[in-house]
């Protein structure tokens, strides 16, 4: 069975347009090597945490958006960004957290969704498709693609994931909740 991915969301396309209009493509590429400490196959760009990069008169300004307020991985992400900038000889920088607009799982890149699935985590459905539907509606097993899956716990390995089990191949898996 084929694992289906939603088309690039409007929210992701807006992020991509902002990146492509940036005067600092080399810094975007540099920071693309920084990965999510909880899901190491996913870069902060893929995840949507890496939000904006600007050069002011005094310093490089990197804006990151937490996936949710109080996410315990945020400090590690910030430290990793700072380490990569320092290793590249950039001394004058500021990493700023932005909470508005709030992060949405729709910010995850199409590549990020496919990497999540390959890693064994079911990618979040697009928010427009899941609005008003129960959390466990038609979630595809990341291993065999079956939609015969059921939620076994609303909380998986971390608060942003729910635990599912596939009825076809019997594998338990995490589902990255759409928010
Ligand atoms: Zn399965």
CSV table of N, CA, C and O in Angstrom, one decimal, residues 18 28 31 44 48-67 74-75 77-79 81-82 85 92-101 103 107:
chain,number,residue,atom,x,y,z
A,18,UNK,N,9.5,32.8,1.8
A,18,UNK,CA,10.3,33.7,2.6
A,18,UNK,C,11.8,33.4,2.5
A,18,UNK,O,12.6,34.2,2.4
A,28,UNK,N,20.9,30.0,5.7
A,28,UNK,CA,19.8,29.0,5.7
A,28,UNK,C,20.4,27.6,5.5
A,28,UNK,O,20.0,26.6,6.2
A,31,UNK,N,22.3,26.4,8.6
A,31,UNK,CA,21.5,26.0,9.7
A,31,UNK,C,20.6,24.9,9.4
A,31,UNK,O,20.0,24.3,10.3
A,44,UNK,N,15.7,21.4,11.6
A,44,UNK,CA,14.9,22.5,12.2
A,44,UNK,C,14.1,23.2,11.1
A,44,UNK,O,13.0,23.8,11.3
A,48,UNK,N,10.1,23.3,10.8
A,48,UNK,CA,9.4,24.6,10.8
A,48,UNK,C,9.8,25.5,12.0
A,48,UNK,O,9.3,26.6,12.2
A,49,UNK,N,10.8,25.0,12.8
A,49,UNK,CA,11.2,25.7,14.0
A,49,UNK,C,12.1,26.9,13.5
A,49,UNK,O,12.1,28.0,14.0
A,50,UNK,N,13.0,26.6,12.5
A,50,UNK,CA,13.8,27.7,11.9
A,50,UNK,C,12.9,28.5,11.0
A,50,UNK,O,12.5,28.1,10.0
A,51,UNK,N,12.7,29.7,11.5
A,51,UNK,CA,11.6,30.6,11.0
A,51,UNK,C,12.1,31.7,10.1
A,51,UNK,O,11.5,32.0,9.1
A,52,UNK,N,13.1,32.4,10.6
A,52,UNK,CA,13.6,33.6,9.8
A,52,UNK,C,15.1,33.8,10.1
A,52,UNK,O,15.5,33.5,11.2
A,53,UNK,N,15.8,34.4,9.1
A,53,UNK,CA,17.2,34.8,9.3
A,53,UNK,C,17.3,36.2,8.7
A,53,UNK,O,17.0,36.3,7.5
A,54,UNK,N,17.8,37.1,9.5
A,54,UNK,CA,18.0,38.5,9.0
A,54,UNK,C,19.4,38.9,9.4
A,54,UNK,O,19.9,38.5,10.4
A,55,UNK,N,19.9,39.9,8.6
A,55,UNK,CA,21.2,40.5,9.0
A,55,UNK,C,20.9,42.0,9.4
A,55,UNK,O,20.4,42.7,8.5
A,56,UNK,N,21.1,42.3,10.6
A,56,UNK,CA,20.9,43.7,11.0
A,56,UNK,C,22.3,44.4,11.0
A,56,UNK,O,23.3,43.7,10.6
A,57,UNK,N,22.4,45.7,11.3
A,57,UNK,CA,23.7,46.4,11.2
A,57,UNK,C,24.7,45.7,12.2
A,57,UNK,O,25.8,45.6,11.9
A,58,UNK,N,24.2,45.3,13.3
A,58,UNK,CA,25.1,44.8,14.4
A,58,UNK,C,25.2,43.3,14.3
A,58,UNK,O,26.3,42.7,14.7
A,59,UNK,N,24.2,42.5,14.0
A,59,UNK,CA,24.3,41.1,14.1
A,59,UNK,C,23.3,40.3,13.2
A,59,UNK,O,22.4,40.9,12.6
A,60,UNK,N,23.6,39.0,13.2
A,60,UNK,CA,22.7,38.1,12.5
A,60,UNK,C,21.6,37.7,13.5
A,60,UNK,O,21.8,37.3,14.6
A,61,UNK,N,20.4,37.8,13.0
A,61,UNK,CA,19.2,37.6,13.8
A,61,UNK,C,18.5,36.3,13.3
A,61,UNK,O,18.1,36.3,12.2
A,62,UNK,N,18.5,35.3,14.2
A,62,UNK,CA,17.9,34.0,13.8
A,62,UNK,C,16.6,33.9,14.6
A,62,UNK,O,16.7,33.9,15.9
A,63,UNK,N,15.5,33.7,14.0
A,63,UNK,CA,14.2,33.6,14.7
A,63,UNK,C,13.7,32.1,14.7
A,63,UNK,O,13.7,31.5,13.6
A,64,UNK,N,13.5,31.6,15.9
A,64,UNK,CA,13.0,30.2,16.0
A,64,UNK,C,11.6,30.2,16.7
A,64,UNK,O,11.3,31.1,17.5
A,65,UNK,N,10.7,29.3,16.3
A,65,UNK,CA,9.4,29.2,16.9
A,65,UNK,C,9.3,27.8,17.5
A,65,UNK,O,9.4,26.8,16.8
A,66,UNK,N,9.1,27.8,18.8
A,66,UNK,CA,8.9,26.5,19.5
A,66,UNK,C,7.7,25.7,18.9
A,66,UNK,O,6.7,26.4,18.6
A,67,UNK,N,7.8,24.4,18.9
A,67,UNK,CA,6.6,23.6,18.4
A,67,UNK,C,5.5,23.8,19.3
A,67,UNK,O,4.3,23.8,18.9
A,74,UNK,N,13.6,22.7,23.3
A,74,UNK,CA,13.9,24.1,22.8
A,74,UNK,C,15.3,24.6,23.1
A,74,UNK,O,16.0,25.1,22.3
A,75,UNK,N,15.8,24.4,24.4
A,75,UNK,CA,17.1,24.9,24.8
A,75,UNK,C,18.2,24.1,24.0
A,75,UNK,O,19.2,24.8,23.6
A,77,UNK,N,17.9,22.9,21.0
A,77,UNK,CA,17.9,23.5,19.6
A,77,UNK,C,18.6,24.8,19.5
A,77,UNK,O,19.4,25.0,18.6
A,78,UNK,N,18.4,25.6,20.5
A,78,UNK,CA,19.0,26.9,20.6
A,78,UNK,C,20.5,26.8,20.7
A,78,UNK,O,21.3,27.4,20.0
A,79,UNK,N,21.0,25.9,21.6
A,79,UNK,CA,22.4,25.6,21.8
A,79,UNK,C,23.1,25.1,20.5
A,79,UNK,O,24.2,25.5,20.2
A,81,UNK,N,22.1,25.6,17.4
A,81,UNK,CA,22.2,26.7,16.4
A,81,UNK,C,23.4,27.5,16.7
A,81,UNK,O,24.2,27.9,15.8
A,82,UNK,N,23.5,27.9,18.0
A,82,UNK,CA,24.6,28.8,18.4
A,82,UNK,C,25.9,28.1,18.1
A,82,UNK,O,26.9,28.8,17.7
A,85,UNK,N,26.8,28.3,14.4
A,85,UNK,CA,27.1,29.7,14.0
A,85,UNK,C,28.6,30.0,14.4
A,85,UNK,O,29.4,30.5,13.6
A,92,UNK,N,28.8,37.6,16.0
A,92,UNK,CA,27.7,38.5,16.3
A,92,UNK,C,26.4,38.0,15.8
A,92,UNK,O,26.0,38.1,14.7
A,93,UNK,N,25.6,37.4,16.8
A,93,UNK,CA,24.3,36.8,16.4
A,93,UNK,C,23.4,36.8,17.6
A,93,UNK,O,23.9,36.9,18.8
A,94,UNK,N,22.1,36.7,17.3
A,94,UNK,CA,21.1,36.6,18.4
A,94,UNK,C,20.1,35.6,17.9
A,94,UNK,O,19.7,35.6,16.8
A,95,UNK,N,19.8,34.6,18.8
A,95,UNK,CA,18.8,33.6,18.5
A,95,UNK,C,17.5,34.0,19.3
A,95,UNK,O,17.6,34.1,20.5
A,96,UNK,N,16.5,34.4,18.6
A,96,UNK,CA,15.3,35.0,19.2
A,96,UNK,C,14.1,34.0,19.0
A,96,UNK,O,13.9,33.4,18.0
A,97,UNK,N,13.4,33.8,20.1
A,97,UNK,CA,12.2,32.9,20.1
A,97,UNK,C,11.0,33.8,19.7
A,97,UNK,O,10.7,34.8,20.4
A,98,UNK,N,10.2,33.3,18.8
A,98,UNK,CA,8.9,34.0,18.4
A,98,UNK,C,7.8,33.0,18.7
A,98,UNK,O,7.8,31.9,18.3
A,99,UNK,N,6.8,33.5,19.4
A,99,UNK,CA,5.6,32.7,19.8
A,99,UNK,C,4.4,33.0,18.9
A,99,UNK,O,3.4,32.4,19.0
A,100,UNK,N,4.5,34.1,18.2
A,100,UNK,CA,3.4,34.6,17.4
A,100,UNK,C,3.8,34.9,16.0
A,100,UNK,O,4.7,35.7,15.8
A,101,UNK,N,3.3,34.3,14.9
A,101,UNK,CA,2.2,33.3,15.0
A,101,UNK,C,2.7,32.0,15.6
A,101,UNK,O,3.9,31.7,15.5
A,103,UNK,N,3.5,28.1,16.2
A,103,UNK,CA,3.9,27.0,15.3
A,103,UNK,C,2.7,26.1,15.0
A,103,UNK,O,1.8,25.9,15.8
A,107,UNK,N,3.5,23.6,9.1
A,107,UNK,CA,4.8,24.3,8.7
A,107,UNK,C,5.8,23.2,8.3
A,107,UNK,O,6.9,23.5,7.7
